[in-house]
mmCIF file of N, CA and C and ligand atoms in Angstrom:
data_model
loop_
_atom_site.group_PDB
_atom_site.id
_atom_site.type_symbol
_atom_site.label_atom_id
_atom_site.label_comp_id
_atom_site.label_asym_id
_atom_site.label_seq_id
_atom_site.Cartn_x
_atom_site.Cartn_y
_atom_site.Cartn_z
ATOM 1 N N MET P 211 -6.768 -71.575 0.880
ATOM 2 C CA MET P 211 -7.493 -70.474 1.546
ATOM 3 C C MET P 211 -6.518 -69.523 2.226
ATOM 4 N N LYS P 212 -5.562 -70.138 2.930
ATOM 5 C CA LYS P 212 -4.549 -69.322 3.591
ATOM 6 C C LYS P 212 -3.737 -68.535 2.546
ATOM 7 N N PHE P 213 -3.443 -69.233 1.473
ATOM 8 C CA PHE P 213 -2.692 -68.605 0.386
ATOM 9 C C PHE P 213 -3.473 -67.416 -0.191
ATOM 10 N N LEU P 214 -4.767 -67.631 -0.360
ATOM 11 C CA LEU P 214 -5.618 -66.615 -0.966
ATOM 12 C C LEU P 214 -5.699 -65.356 -0.080
ATOM 13 N N SER P 215 -5.915 -65.562 1.237
ATOM 14 C CA SER P 215 -6.019 -64.391 2.117
ATOM 15 C C SER P 215 -4.674 -63.663 2.200
ATOM 16 N N GLY P 216 -3.566 -64.436 2.113
ATOM 17 C CA GLY P 216 -2.239 -63.816 2.078
ATOM 18 C C GLY P 216 -2.094 -62.959 0.838
ATOM 19 N N LEU P 217 -2.602 -63.451 -0.246
ATOM 20 C CA LEU P 217 -2.540 -62.734 -1.514
ATOM 21 C C LEU P 217 -3.367 -61.447 -1.464
ATOM 22 N N LEU P 218 -4.567 -61.580 -0.878
ATOM 23 C CA LEU P 218 -5.441 -60.414 -0.755
ATOM 24 C C LEU P 218 -4.803 -59.351 0.132
ATOM 25 N N PHE P 219 -4.166 -59.841 1.207
ATOM 26 C CA PHE P 219 -3.505 -58.903 2.125
ATOM 27 C C PHE P 219 -2.397 -58.145 1.392
ATOM 28 N N ALA P 220 -1.592 -58.923 0.638
ATOM 29 C CA ALA P 220 -0.493 -58.308 -0.106
ATOM 30 C C ALA P 220 -1.027 -57.284 -1.106
ATOM 31 N N ALA P 221 -2.142 -57.649 -1.747
ATOM 32 C CA ALA P 221 -2.732 -56.758 -2.742
ATOM 33 C C ALA P 221 -3.232 -55.482 -2.078
ATOM 34 N N SER P 222 -3.867 -55.621 -0.901
ATOM 35 C CA SER P 222 -4.401 -54.426 -0.243
ATOM 36 C C SER P 222 -3.276 -53.526 0.253
ATOM 37 N N VAL P 223 -2.169 -54.108 0.700
ATOM 38 C CA VAL P 223 -1.015 -53.300 1.109
ATOM 39 C C VAL P 223 -0.463 -52.544 -0.093
ATOM 40 N N ALA P 224 -0.370 -53.284 -1.226
ATOM 41 C CA ALA P 224 0.174 -52.670 -2.437
ATOM 42 C C ALA P 224 -0.678 -51.479 -2.882
ATOM 43 N N PHE P 225 -1.984 -51.626 -2.716
ATOM 44 C CA PHE P 225 -2.846 -50.519 -3.128
ATOM 45 C C PHE P 225 -2.929 -49.416 -2.068
ATOM 46 N N ALA P 226 -2.796 -49.833 -0.810
ATOM 47 C CA ALA P 226 -2.914 -48.861 0.276
ATOM 48 C C ALA P 226 -1.680 -47.960 0.350
ATOM 49 N N LEU P 227 -0.540 -48.518 0.017
ATOM 50 C CA LEU P 227 0.717 -47.793 0.202
ATOM 51 C C LEU P 227 0.794 -46.449 -0.536
ATOM 52 N N PRO P 228 0.530 -46.421 -1.850
ATOM 53 C CA PRO P 228 0.633 -45.118 -2.529
ATOM 54 C C PRO P 228 -0.326 -44.079 -1.943
ATOM 55 N N THR P 229 -1.514 -44.541 -1.545
ATOM 56 C CA THR P 229 -2.518 -43.627 -0.989
ATOM 57 C C THR P 229 -2.016 -43.006 0.313
ATOM 58 N N SER P 230 -1.414 -43.857 1.185
ATOM 59 C CA SER P 230 -0.980 -43.336 2.477
ATOM 60 C C SER P 230 0.209 -42.386 2.323
ATOM 61 N N VAL P 231 1.035 -42.616 1.299
ATOM 62 C CA VAL P 231 2.151 -41.699 1.037
ATOM 63 C C VAL P 231 1.603 -40.321 0.630
ATOM 64 N N VAL P 232 0.590 -40.330 -0.223
ATOM 65 C CA VAL P 232 -0.056 -39.082 -0.659
ATOM 66 C C VAL P 232 -0.680 -38.374 0.542
ATOM 67 N N ASP P 233 -1.389 -39.166 1.395
ATOM 68 C CA ASP P 233 -2.030 -38.596 2.579
ATOM 69 C C ASP P 233 -1.011 -37.929 3.501
ATOM 70 N N ALA P 234 0.147 -38.595 3.678
ATOM 71 C CA ALA P 234 1.169 -38.062 4.585
ATOM 72 C C ALA P 234 1.703 -36.720 4.091
ATOM 73 N N SER P 235 1.923 -36.592 2.782
ATOM 74 C CA SER P 235 2.458 -35.324 2.277
ATOM 75 C C SER P 235 1.392 -34.227 2.311
ATOM 76 N N ALA P 236 0.138 -34.616 2.095
ATOM 77 C CA ALA P 236 -0.950 -33.642 2.192
ATOM 78 C C ALA P 236 -1.061 -33.144 3.629
ATOM 79 N N GLU P 237 -0.868 -34.066 4.564
ATOM 80 C CA GLU P 237 -0.971 -33.711 5.981
ATOM 81 C C GLU P 237 0.147 -32.762 6.402
ATOM 82 N N SER P 238 1.378 -33.019 5.934
ATOM 83 C CA SER P 238 2.475 -32.118 6.310
ATOM 84 C C SER P 238 2.302 -30.747 5.670
ATOM 85 N N ALA P 239 1.662 -30.701 4.492
ATOM 86 C CA ALA P 239 1.366 -29.399 3.876
ATOM 87 C C ALA P 239 0.380 -28.624 4.735
ATOM 88 N N VAL P 240 -0.595 -29.320 5.301
ATOM 89 C CA VAL P 240 -1.580 -28.681 6.178
ATOM 90 C C VAL P 240 -0.906 -28.176 7.445
ATOM 91 N N ILE P 241 0.015 -28.993 8.002
ATOM 92 C CA ILE P 241 0.731 -28.587 9.215
ATOM 93 C C ILE P 241 1.591 -27.361 8.941
ATOM 94 N N ALA P 242 2.279 -27.334 7.782
ATOM 95 C CA ALA P 242 3.101 -26.173 7.419
ATOM 96 C C ALA P 242 2.234 -24.930 7.282
ATOM 97 N N GLU P 243 1.036 -25.108 6.757
ATOM 98 C CA GLU P 243 0.106 -24.002 6.588
ATOM 99 C C GLU P 243 -0.350 -23.475 7.947
ATOM 100 N N ARG P 244 -0.596 -24.391 8.870
ATOM 101 C CA ARG P 244 -1.045 -24.000 10.209
ATOM 102 C C ARG P 244 0.021 -23.217 10.947
ATOM 103 N N ALA P 245 1.311 -23.555 10.708
ATOM 104 C CA ALA P 245 2.413 -22.870 11.388
ATOM 105 C C ALA P 245 2.469 -21.409 10.964
ATOM 106 N N CYS P 246 1.897 -21.115 9.796
ATOM 107 C CA CYS P 246 1.855 -19.762 9.265
ATOM 108 C C CYS P 246 0.583 -19.110 9.810
ATOM 109 N N TYR P 247 0.709 -18.461 10.951
ATOM 110 C CA TYR P 247 -0.451 -17.843 11.598
ATOM 111 C C TYR P 247 -0.973 -16.696 10.751
ATOM 112 N N VAL P 248 -0.029 -15.904 10.246
ATOM 113 C CA VAL P 248 -0.370 -14.807 9.339
ATOM 114 C C VAL P 248 0.616 -14.851 8.185
ATOM 115 N N GLN P 249 0.136 -14.675 6.965
ATOM 116 C CA GLN P 249 1.027 -14.629 5.810
ATOM 117 C C GLN P 249 0.851 -13.313 5.060
ATOM 118 N N CYS P 250 1.968 -12.592 4.897
ATOM 119 C CA CYS P 250 1.977 -11.318 4.173
ATOM 120 C C CYS P 250 2.857 -11.504 2.942
ATOM 121 N N GLY P 251 2.280 -11.485 1.766
ATOM 122 C CA GLY P 251 3.026 -11.860 0.569
ATOM 123 C C GLY P 251 3.501 -13.287 0.760
ATOM 124 N N SER P 252 4.811 -13.530 0.634
ATOM 125 C CA SER P 252 5.322 -14.887 0.849
ATOM 126 C C SER P 252 5.889 -15.049 2.257
ATOM 127 N N LYS P 253 5.785 -14.016 3.079
ATOM 128 C CA LYS P 253 6.335 -14.088 4.441
ATOM 129 C C LYS P 253 5.342 -14.663 5.424
ATOM 130 N N CYS P 254 5.886 -15.573 6.241
ATOM 131 C CA CYS P 254 5.082 -16.315 7.187
ATOM 132 C C CYS P 254 5.378 -15.831 8.602
ATOM 133 N N TYR P 255 4.357 -15.561 9.380
ATOM 134 C CA TYR P 255 4.539 -15.114 10.766
ATOM 135 C C TYR P 255 3.833 -16.054 11.732
ATOM 136 N N THR P 256 4.507 -16.309 12.855
ATOM 137 C CA THR P 256 3.880 -17.096 13.912
ATOM 138 C C THR P 256 2.997 -16.165 14.754
ATOM 139 N N SER P 257 2.112 -16.760 15.540
ATOM 140 C CA SER P 257 1.248 -15.931 16.375
ATOM 141 C C SER P 257 2.068 -15.157 17.409
ATOM 142 N N SER P 258 3.180 -15.709 17.867
ATOM 143 C CA SER P 258 3.980 -14.975 18.863
ATOM 144 C C SER P 258 4.702 -13.783 18.232
ATOM 145 N N GLN P 259 5.112 -13.890 16.974
ATOM 146 C CA GLN P 259 5.720 -12.736 16.295
ATOM 147 C C GLN P 259 4.697 -11.613 16.124
ATOM 148 N N VAL P 260 3.487 -12.006 15.750
ATOM 149 C CA VAL P 260 2.431 -11.011 15.532
ATOM 150 C C VAL P 260 2.033 -10.362 16.857
ATOM 151 N N SER P 261 1.908 -11.165 17.908
ATOM 152 C CA SER P 261 1.481 -10.580 19.180
ATOM 153 C C SER P 261 2.603 -9.760 19.817
ATOM 154 N N ALA P 262 3.863 -10.101 19.543
ATOM 155 C CA ALA P 262 4.985 -9.283 20.035
ATOM 156 C C ALA P 262 4.946 -7.889 19.409
ATOM 157 N N ALA P 263 4.675 -7.824 18.111
ATOM 158 C CA ALA P 263 4.577 -6.532 17.421
ATOM 159 C C ALA P 263 3.405 -5.728 17.971
ATOM 160 N N ARG P 264 2.313 -6.431 18.217
ATOM 161 C CA ARG P 264 1.112 -5.767 18.720
ATOM 162 C C ARG P 264 1.331 -5.207 20.124
ATOM 163 N N SER P 265 1.962 -5.963 20.993
ATOM 164 C CA SER P 265 2.134 -5.455 22.362
ATOM 165 C C SER P 265 3.192 -4.357 22.412
ATOM 166 N N ALA P 266 4.228 -4.433 21.554
ATOM 167 C CA ALA P 266 5.189 -3.329 21.475
ATOM 168 C C ALA P 266 4.475 -2.058 21.017
ATOM 169 N N ALA P 267 3.631 -2.194 20.010
ATOM 170 C CA ALA P 267 2.884 -1.047 19.488
ATOM 171 C C ALA P 267 2.013 -0.428 20.576
ATOM 172 N N TYR P 268 1.352 -1.277 21.332
ATOM 173 C CA TYR P 268 0.446 -0.781 22.372
ATOM 174 C C TYR P 268 1.199 -0.094 23.500
ATOM 175 N N GLN P 269 2.392 -0.640 23.842
ATOM 176 C CA GLN P 269 3.218 0.004 24.873
ATOM 177 C C GLN P 269 3.647 1.399 24.457
ATOM 178 N N TYR P 270 4.092 1.527 23.193
ATOM 179 C CA TYR P 270 4.465 2.857 22.682
ATOM 180 C C TYR P 270 3.263 3.799 22.705
ATOM 181 N N LEU P 271 2.131 3.263 22.314
ATOM 182 C CA LEU P 271 0.910 4.072 22.248
ATOM 183 C C LEU P 271 0.535 4.607 23.627
ATOM 184 N N GLN P 272 0.622 3.730 24.609
ATOM 185 C CA GLN P 272 0.263 4.118 25.973
ATOM 186 C C GLN P 272 1.217 5.149 26.554
ATOM 187 N N SER P 273 2.507 5.010 26.201
ATOM 188 C CA SER P 273 3.483 5.954 26.744
ATOM 189 C C SER P 273 3.622 7.192 25.869
ATOM 190 N N GLY P 274 2.903 7.231 24.741
ATOM 191 C CA GLY P 274 2.971 8.371 23.842
ATOM 192 C C GLY P 274 4.314 8.473 23.138
ATOM 193 N N ASP P 275 5.004 7.348 23.048
ATOM 194 C CA ASP P 275 6.349 7.297 22.481
ATOM 195 C C ASP P 275 6.304 6.619 21.102
ATOM 196 N N THR P 276 7.423 6.702 20.373
ATOM 197 C CA THR P 276 7.551 5.960 19.119
ATOM 198 C C THR P 276 8.842 5.155 19.143
ATOM 199 N N ALA P 277 8.950 4.184 18.252
ATOM 200 C CA ALA P 277 10.133 3.321 18.190
ATOM 201 C C ALA P 277 11.315 4.084 17.594
ATOM 202 N N GLY P 278 12.392 4.207 18.353
ATOM 203 C CA GLY P 278 13.580 4.922 17.892
ATOM 204 C C GLY P 278 13.225 6.325 17.450
ATOM 205 N N SER P 279 13.737 6.718 16.295
ATOM 206 C CA SER P 279 13.397 8.035 15.759
ATOM 207 C C SER P 279 12.318 7.922 14.675
ATOM 208 N N SER P 280 11.618 6.790 14.668
ATOM 209 C CA SER P 280 10.567 6.577 13.667
ATOM 210 C C SER P 280 9.263 7.248 14.096
ATOM 211 N N THR P 281 8.275 7.165 13.242
ATOM 212 C CA THR P 281 6.946 7.699 13.564
ATOM 213 C C THR P 281 5.997 6.582 13.997
ATOM 214 N N TYR P 282 6.518 5.357 14.149
ATOM 215 C CA TYR P 282 5.662 4.201 14.495
ATOM 216 C C TYR P 282 5.602 3.951 15.989
ATOM 217 N N PRO P 283 4.431 3.630 16.532
ATOM 218 C CA PRO P 283 3.154 3.486 15.833
ATOM 219 C C PRO P 283 2.549 4.833 15.466
ATOM 220 N N HIS P 284 1.855 4.854 14.351
ATOM 221 C CA HIS P 284 1.082 6.042 14.030
ATOM 222 C C HIS P 284 -0.298 5.673 13.513
ATOM 223 N N LYS P 285 -1.160 6.672 13.506
ATOM 224 C CA LYS P 285 -2.553 6.474 13.135
ATOM 225 C C LYS P 285 -2.646 5.912 11.719
ATOM 226 N N TYR P 286 -3.521 4.971 11.562
ATOM 227 C CA TYR P 286 -3.781 4.387 10.247
ATOM 228 C C TYR P 286 -5.229 4.694 9.886
ATOM 229 N N ASN P 287 -5.401 5.380 8.775
ATOM 230 C CA ASN P 287 -6.726 5.915 8.439
ATOM 231 C C ASN P 287 -7.643 4.951 7.684
ATOM 232 N N ASN P 288 -7.121 3.808 7.317
ATOM 233 C CA ASN P 288 -7.907 2.793 6.615
ATOM 234 C C ASN P 288 -8.612 3.334 5.374
ATOM 235 N N TYR P 289 -7.863 4.050 4.540
ATOM 236 C CA TYR P 289 -8.395 4.520 3.255
ATOM 237 C C TYR P 289 -8.770 3.336 2.355
ATOM 238 N N GLU P 290 -8.101 2.197 2.590
ATOM 239 C CA GLU P 290 -8.399 1.004 1.783
ATOM 240 C C GLU P 290 -9.755 0.398 2.149
ATOM 241 N N GLY P 291 -10.253 0.754 3.318
ATOM 242 C CA GLY P 291 -11.555 0.255 3.735
ATOM 243 C C GLY P 291 -11.574 -1.194 4.178
ATOM 244 N N PHE P 292 -10.524 -1.633 4.878
ATOM 245 C CA PHE P 292 -10.503 -3.012 5.383
ATOM 246 C C PHE P 292 -11.594 -3.221 6.424
ATOM 247 N N ASP P 293 -12.153 -4.406 6.402
ATOM 248 C CA ASP P 293 -13.162 -4.792 7.380
ATOM 249 C C ASP P 293 -12.438 -5.444 8.563
ATOM 250 N N PHE P 294 -11.858 -4.599 9.428
ATOM 251 C CA PHE P 294 -11.015 -5.096 10.514
ATOM 252 C C PHE P 294 -11.813 -5.849 11.576
ATOM 253 N N LEU P 295 -11.061 -6.557 12.438
ATOM 254 C CA LEU P 295 -11.668 -7.413 13.461
ATOM 255 C C LEU P 295 -12.339 -6.604 14.568
ATOM 256 N N VAL P 296 -11.837 -5.393 14.801
ATOM 257 C CA VAL P 296 -12.387 -4.536 15.859
ATOM 258 C C VAL P 296 -12.611 -3.128 15.307
ATOM 259 N N SER P 297 -13.249 -2.318 16.095
ATOM 260 C CA SER P 297 -13.496 -0.938 15.670
ATOM 261 C C SER P 297 -12.274 -0.058 15.961
ATOM 262 N N GLY P 298 -12.151 1.057 15.209
ATOM 263 C CA GLY P 298 -11.012 1.979 15.343
ATOM 264 C C GLY P 298 -11.215 2.963 16.470
ATOM 265 N N THR P 299 -10.372 3.859 16.586
ATOM 266 C CA THR P 299 -9.249 4.379 15.805
ATOM 267 C C THR P 299 -8.110 3.354 15.665
ATOM 268 N N TYR P 300 -7.465 3.311 14.485
ATOM 269 C CA TYR P 300 -6.441 2.319 14.215
ATOM 270 C C TYR P 300 -5.035 2.896 14.225
ATOM 271 N N TYR P 301 -4.088 2.045 14.618
ATOM 272 C CA TYR P 301 -2.670 2.385 14.598
ATOM 273 C C TYR P 301 -1.904 1.272 13.924
ATOM 274 N N GLU P 302 -0.930 1.651 13.074
ATOM 275 C CA GLU P 302 -0.096 0.656 12.399
ATOM 276 C C GLU P 302 1.296 0.624 12.993
ATOM 277 N N PHE P 303 1.896 -0.561 12.976
ATOM 278 C CA PHE P 303 3.239 -0.754 13.518
ATOM 279 C C PHE P 303 3.902 -1.869 12.715
ATOM 280 N N PRO P 304 5.213 -1.698 12.377
ATOM 281 C CA PRO P 304 5.894 -2.698 11.554
ATOM 282 C C PRO P 304 5.911 -4.093 12.184
ATOM 283 N N LEU P 305 5.732 -5.069 11.326
ATOM 284 C CA LEU P 305 5.752 -6.480 11.725
ATOM 285 C C LEU P 305 6.999 -7.117 11.119
ATOM 286 N N LEU P 306 7.863 -7.664 11.978
ATOM 287 C CA LEU P 306 9.123 -8.249 11.525
ATOM 288 C C LEU P 306 9.171 -9.736 11.845
ATOM 289 N N THR P 307 9.982 -10.472 11.067
ATOM 290 C CA THR P 307 10.137 -11.905 11.344
ATOM 291 C C THR P 307 11.124 -12.146 12.478
ATOM 292 N N SER P 308 12.018 -11.186 12.753
ATOM 293 C CA SER P 308 12.914 -11.387 13.895
ATOM 294 C C SER P 308 12.974 -10.139 14.765
ATOM 295 N N GLY P 309 12.667 -10.303 16.010
ATOM 296 C CA GLY P 309 12.669 -9.198 16.964
ATOM 297 C C GLY P 309 11.504 -8.253 16.756
ATOM 298 N N THR P 310 11.441 -7.216 17.580
ATOM 299 C CA THR P 310 10.395 -6.208 17.386
ATOM 300 C C THR P 310 11.028 -4.946 16.831
ATOM 301 N N TYR P 311 10.259 -4.235 16.046
ATOM 302 C CA TYR P 311 10.731 -3.033 15.368
ATOM 303 C C TYR P 311 11.199 -1.990 16.387
ATOM 304 N N SER P 312 12.407 -1.434 16.131
ATOM 305 C CA SER P 312 12.939 -0.423 17.056
ATOM 306 C C SER P 312 13.399 0.821 16.315
ATOM 307 N N GLY P 313 12.934 0.989 15.079
ATOM 308 C CA GLY P 313 13.323 2.149 14.278
ATOM 309 C C GLY P 313 13.943 1.708 12.969
ATOM 310 N N GLY P 314 14.201 2.654 12.091
ATOM 311 C CA GLY P 314 14.784 2.333 10.793
ATOM 312 C C GLY P 314 13.737 1.903 9.792
ATOM 313 N N SER P 315 14.205 1.210 8.755
ATOM 314 C CA SER P 315 13.303 0.791 7.687
ATOM 315 C C SER P 315 12.205 -0.130 8.228
ATOM 316 N N PRO P 316 10.958 0.211 7.976
ATOM 317 C CA PRO P 316 9.860 -0.565 8.556
ATOM 318 C C PRO P 316 9.499 -1.830 7.791
ATOM 319 N N GLY P 317 10.088 -2.028 6.603
ATOM 320 C CA GLY P 317 9.692 -3.181 5.799
ATOM 321 C C GLY P 317 8.294 -3.011 5.241
ATOM 322 N N ALA P 318 7.705 -4.091 4.778
ATOM 323 C CA ALA P 318 6.435 -4.015 4.051
ATOM 324 C C ALA P 318 5.213 -4.346 4.908
ATOM 325 N N ASP P 319 5.438 -5.001 6.034
ATOM 326 C CA ASP P 319 4.313 -5.601 6.764
ATOM 327 C C ASP P 319 3.983 -4.842 8.048
ATOM 328 N N ARG P 320 2.709 -4.822 8.394
ATOM 329 C CA ARG P 320 2.249 -4.062 9.565
ATOM 330 C C ARG P 320 1.230 -4.849 10.373
ATOM 331 N N VAL P 321 1.280 -4.647 11.691
ATOM 332 C CA VAL P 321 0.135 -5.025 12.513
ATOM 333 C C VAL P 321 -0.718 -3.772 12.659
ATOM 334 N N VAL P 322 -2.006 -3.964 12.788
ATOM 335 C CA VAL P 322 -2.907 -2.849 13.056
ATOM 336 C C VAL P 322 -3.662 -3.174 14.338
ATOM 337 N N ILE P 323 -3.634 -2.211 15.275
ATOM 338 C CA ILE P 323 -4.364 -2.364 16.537
ATOM 339 C C ILE P 323 -5.310 -1.179 16.691
ATOM 340 N N ASN P 324 -6.249 -1.296 17.580
ATOM 341 C CA ASN P 324 -7.026 -0.091 17.896
ATOM 342 C C ASN P 324 -6.448 0.556 19.154
ATOM 343 N N SER P 325 -7.020 1.636 19.598
ATOM 344 C CA SER P 325 -6.395 2.376 20.694
ATOM 345 C C SER P 325 -6.497 1.667 22.034
ATOM 346 N N SER P 326 -7.250 0.550 22.090
ATOM 347 C CA SER P 326 -7.252 -0.281 23.293
ATOM 348 C C SER P 326 -6.231 -1.407 23.190
ATOM 349 N N GLY P 327 -5.483 -1.454 22.095
ATOM 350 C CA GLY P 327 -4.489 -2.508 21.910
ATOM 351 C C GLY P 327 -5.058 -3.790 21.338
ATOM 352 N N GLN P 328 -6.306 -3.756 20.916
ATOM 353 C CA GLN P 328 -6.941 -4.952 20.344
ATOM 354 C C GLN P 328 -6.447 -5.188 18.922
ATOM 355 N N ARG P 329 -6.301 -6.459 18.566
ATOM 356 C CA ARG P 329 -5.874 -6.828 17.219
ATOM 357 C C ARG P 329 -6.950 -6.468 16.201
ATOM 358 N N ALA P 330 -6.575 -5.622 15.217
ATOM 359 C CA ALA P 330 -7.504 -5.289 14.139
ATOM 360 C C ALA P 330 -7.251 -6.174 12.925
ATOM 361 N N GLY P 331 -5.961 -6.462 12.636
ATOM 362 C CA GLY P 331 -5.592 -7.281 11.485
ATOM 363 C C GLY P 331 -4.162 -6.976 11.090
ATOM 364 N N GLU P 332 -3.675 -7.622 10.041
ATOM 365 C CA GLU P 332 -2.328 -7.384 9.550
ATOM 366 C C GLU P 332 -2.416 -7.045 8.068
ATOM 367 N N ILE P 333 -1.575 -6.098 7.648
ATOM 368 C CA ILE P 333 -1.611 -5.622 6.269
ATOM 369 C C ILE P 333 -0.193 -5.520 5.714
ATOM 370 N N THR P 334 -0.080 -5.429 4.398
ATOM 371 C CA THR P 334 1.243 -5.391 3.774
ATOM 372 C C THR P 334 1.241 -4.540 2.511
ATOM 373 N N HIS P 335 2.404 -3.960 2.208
ATOM 374 C CA HIS P 335 2.587 -3.271 0.929
ATOM 375 C C HIS P 335 2.859 -4.278 -0.195
ATOM 376 N N THR P 336 3.272 -5.496 0.193
ATOM 377 C CA THR P 336 3.611 -6.504 -0.816
ATOM 378 C C THR P 336 2.379 -6.875 -1.632
ATOM 379 N N GLY P 337 2.469 -6.664 -2.944
ATOM 380 C CA GLY P 337 1.348 -6.970 -3.829
ATOM 381 C C GLY P 337 0.351 -5.834 -3.959
ATOM 382 N N ALA P 338 0.630 -4.700 -3.293
ATOM 383 C CA ALA P 338 -0.259 -3.541 -3.396
ATOM 384 C C ALA P 338 0.385 -2.513 -4.322
ATOM 385 N N SER P 339 -0.421 -1.659 -4.906
ATOM 386 C CA SER P 339 0.138 -0.635 -5.786
ATOM 387 C C SER P 339 0.508 0.605 -4.975
ATOM 388 N N GLY P 340 1.595 1.241 -5.368
ATOM 389 C CA GLY P 340 2.051 2.472 -4.733
ATOM 390 C C GLY P 340 2.250 2.301 -3.247
ATOM 391 N N ASN P 341 1.666 3.204 -2.482
ATOM 392 C CA ASN P 341 1.824 3.175 -1.037
ATOM 393 C C ASN P 341 0.644 2.497 -0.336
ATOM 394 N N ASN P 342 -0.190 1.834 -1.134
ATOM 395 C CA ASN P 342 -1.364 1.168 -0.575
ATOM 396 C C ASN P 342 -1.000 -0.113 0.169
ATOM 397 N N PHE P 343 -1.976 -0.616 0.861
ATOM 398 C CA PHE P 343 -1.829 -1.889 1.555
ATOM 399 C C PHE P 343 -2.841 -2.889 1.021
ATOM 400 N N VAL P 344 -2.486 -4.168 1.130
ATOM 401 C CA VAL P 344 -3.468 -5.237 0.975
ATOM 402 C C VAL P 344 -3.464 -6.037 2.272
ATOM 403 N N ALA P 345 -4.500 -6.793 2.486
ATOM 404 C CA ALA P 345 -4.600 -7.588 3.703
ATOM 405 C C ALA P 345 -3.649 -8.768 3.645
ATOM 406 N N CYS P 346 -3.016 -9.079 4.768
ATOM 407 C CA CYS P 346 -2.318 -10.344 4.897
ATOM 408 C C CYS P 346 -3.381 -11.409 5.135
ATOM 409 N N SER P 347 -3.051 -12.678 4.909
ATOM 410 C CA SER P 347 -4.042 -13.720 5.188
ATOM 411 C C SER P 347 -3.898 -14.206 6.618
ATOM 412 N N GLY P 348 -4.990 -14.559 7.238
ATOM 413 C CA GLY P 348 -4.940 -15.071 8.606
ATOM 414 C C GLY P 348 -5.885 -14.357 9.573
ATOM 415 N N TRP P 349 -6.615 -13.370 9.087
ATOM 416 C CA TRP P 349 -7.578 -12.690 9.962
ATOM 417 C C TRP P 349 -8.868 -12.423 9.202
HETATM 418 C C1 LIG H 1084 -11.164 -1.678 20.367
HETATM 419 O O1 LIG H 1084 -11.894 -2.810 19.935
HETATM 420 C C2 LIG H 1084 -12.673 -3.409 20.926
HETATM 421 C C3 LIG H 1084 -13.326 -4.613 20.306
HETATM 422 O O2 LIG H 1084 -14.123 -4.234 19.199
HETATM 423 C C4 LIG H 1084 -13.702 -2.437 21.451
HETATM 424 O O3 LIG H 1084 -14.417 -3.038 22.498
HETATM 425 C C5 LIG H 1084 -13.009 -1.211 21.959
HETATM 426 O O4 LIG H 1084 -13.965 -0.251 22.339
HETATM 427 C C6 LIG H 1084 -12.141 -0.638 20.868
HETATM 428 N N1 LIG H 1084 -11.423 0.498 21.401
HETATM 429 C C7 LIG H 1084 -11.700 1.716 21.019
HETATM 430 C C8 LIG H 1084 -10.976 2.798 21.747
HETATM 431 O O5 LIG H 1084 -12.521 1.985 20.133
#
């Protein structure tokens, strides 16, 4: 009897092991996905990167200034017709993976805020045709 229960235990471990290995890798994939608060094309942004871009944009907007010699933030007319999180008027500002935009090449990704500084959503040129935008995932 003792031998039999030992055997059953060994058998259940043998069967349980591959399943738990699969579960662990599925779980880390979910965690990696969660770390990506917003994804634009293949670029992953944390919530603090996105909110840093948004608050920089709002500060410029309030002071009537732009970043460096750029035109950002500037009005975004939403010709694409995105169903944003808040109502407009909308302003776009470059979203970067390191630091906040201070002029120069804006890259492909943007935060969009309304004139109260509320988060409208994030958009990107990556995967869009011409000068159009597509939505980033995460909003
Ligand atoms: C910005 O969005 C918020 C939330 O929808 C809204 O309450 C606010 O009035 C908007 N600001 C402007 C200026 O439209």
